Amino acid sequence: MALKQLSVFLENREGRLEDLFQVFGENSIQIHSFSLAESSEYGILRLIVSNPEKAKDALKAVDFSASLTDVVAVRLPGGFDSLKSVTDAVTSNYNIEYMYVLSTEPGQQAIVFKIKDVAEVEKSLEEKGFELIN
Amino acid sequence: MEIWNEAKECMSRDEMTALQSARLRKTVSNVYHNVKFYRRKMQEMGIEPGDIRGIEDIEKLPFTTKDDLRDNYPFGLFAVPKTEIVRIHASSGTTGKPTVVGYTRKDIDTWCECVARSLTMAGLGKDDIIQVAYGYGLFTGGLGAHYGVEHLGATVVPMSTGSTKKLINMMIDFEVTGLMCTPSYLMHIAEVMEEMGVLDQIKLKATINGAEPWTEAMRNQIEEKLHVKAFDIYGLSELMGPGVANDCAFHKGMHIYEDYFYPEIIDPNTKEHLEDNVTGELILTNLNKEGMPLLRYRTRDLTSITHETCECGRTNARLSRFKGRSDDMLIIRGVNVFPSQIETALLSLDETTPNYQIIVDREGALDTLMVKVEVDEKFFSDEIRELEKLEKKISYAIQQMIGLATKVKLVEPKSIERSVGKAKRVIDNRKFD
Ligand SMILES: [Zn+2]
């Protein structure tokens, strides 16, 4: 079971982030993690939130362009020093499109990444003993 | 396939030219002697009725614009005494005064003749039952269509605009075979029919739609959903009303009733005549009208013309599907650009919605063109790379269409400024002075 990431299109316009956080507040959506990708004209905010479906609908209701993307979230057994073991386990077949941190809590460190064929990658990670987060 | 008036609709070019020439001479003499506005204009230009020997001299005559109609409100352009006028129509002016048109009894007969030609083109005849769902009143749509149906000898059901369910129920009960209304209202009717689950109960053969621009895609959608043939009718109240031109079963442009309306296509900037099949502004002259004949009326509608004989046998020239309004035309780096071209380019890509805005600016001596396109969730990607690819694709499609390099900027949904629900399509920041 892949994790659903909420992706939001943001123009580089004043006040749009505030609008977005206000929608989250009004709908009791908690943010677990996020990363922002940007070009000179616009950005894409990628978020892991408590209720992605509800968050998407709430954003759409106020004219944000938002979508849900399947991503892989995996626990790092040996902290960030063990990142290489994850990338080794998945990159033999595919490229990781992007990656960011989900948790920095000691002993609970985890990352999120986007890759082609999420189901297959998740299967191979599980076979190699990694813990997935859904 | 029936033709209502074969003598006029299939006339040889020589005969048509002779008829148009005779009618133009008569019209010019009429307005010169009876309409102060035209007499003054012609005198200013140094022309007398005798200078117009035939249709080829039409270029010597002055243009008429919508503003001229407003300036002569209400009856200043009438060419007959008020006692000869049997009907008046008016269009509500969104800016300023309304424009008024007057008809003599003969003008009403002419109008009936034109609408009968259109109905026959759509395959309708005296055995048909036709609903007219244009508004009845000052607007020319309702009454114009109505009397045309009666003249054809078919049965008219004067619905006007109102309850769509009532219209559909009557359509089923009366076994209605023809429908005249705007294309957008027809789309609405089709949706309501679908909701009511009665699509299989209608006997409709043909719909005749006009009074607003529509596309081939809409025609296909209507024909598929309703199992009808949908026809395009053109008209404008200044010249008469619906029934200036109509497309035949071959759908290769609208036949214009040339014995009543003389069409010219000009470059809206230079005002020079354009060749067949080249897009420009349509200019129309009333050739046989008594009440209020107009010379070289600038319709602002953009189209092209062909004089080739149609597969249906008619020789009346054909106007291509309208491409927009010349009021909207932009000149960017010397190239004529119409917002509708950009819309067409966007529609040709599956990924885009036609929510766009054109921004023209000038950097130094160079005009720049930017098109903002609203990002739709359908094609929104969570990767910058994909969005950049999309921008390039849109930019390429627009460049193919208008021949100018275009910068595309993706923006958030509904961020393009709208006034009363309609997006403002063009922002021209250049200063011309
Ligand atoms: Zn034809």
Coordinates of C-alpha atoms in Angstrom, one line a residue, chain A residues 5-11 16-17 20 24 35-37 42-47 49 55-56 59-60 63-69, chain B residues 375 380-382 387 412-413:
Chain A
Q5 CA 1.3 12.4 -1.2
L6 CA -0.7 15.6 -1.7
S7 CA 0.8 17.8 -4.4
V8 CA -0.3 21.4 -4.8
F9 CA 0.5 23.8 -7.6
L10 CA 1.5 27.2 -6.2
E11 CA 2.1 30.4 -8.2
R16 CA -0.8 31.7 -1.3
L17 CA 1.0 29.7 1.4
L20 CA -3.2 27.0 2.0
F24 CA -5.6 23.0 6.5
S35 CA 9.0 19.7 0.5
L36 CA 8.8 22.5 -2.0
A37 CA 10.1 22.3 -5.6
Y42 CA 5.8 28.6 -9.7
G43 CA 6.3 25.9 -7.2
I44 CA 5.0 22.5 -6.3
L45 CA 4.4 21.8 -2.7
R46 CA 4.5 18.1 -1.8
L47 CA 3.0 17.2 1.5
V49 CA -0.8 15.0 5.6
A55 CA -7.2 18.0 2.1
K56 CA -7.3 17.7 -1.6
L59 CA -8.1 22.9 -1.5
K60 CA -10.0 22.3 -4.7
D63 CA -9.5 26.8 -6.4
F64 CA -6.1 25.3 -5.7
S65 CA -4.8 22.8 -8.2
A66 CA -4.1 19.7 -6.1
S67 CA -3.6 16.0 -6.8
L68 CA -2.6 12.9 -5.0
T69 CA 0.5 11.0 -5.9
Chain B
V375 CA -3.4 24.7 -14.5
F380 CA -1.2 18.9 -13.1
S381 CA 1.9 17.0 -12.4
D382 CA 3.9 16.9 -9.2
L387 CA 5.1 21.1 -16.1
E412 CA -3.5 28.6 -10.6
P413 CA -7.1 27.8 -11.4

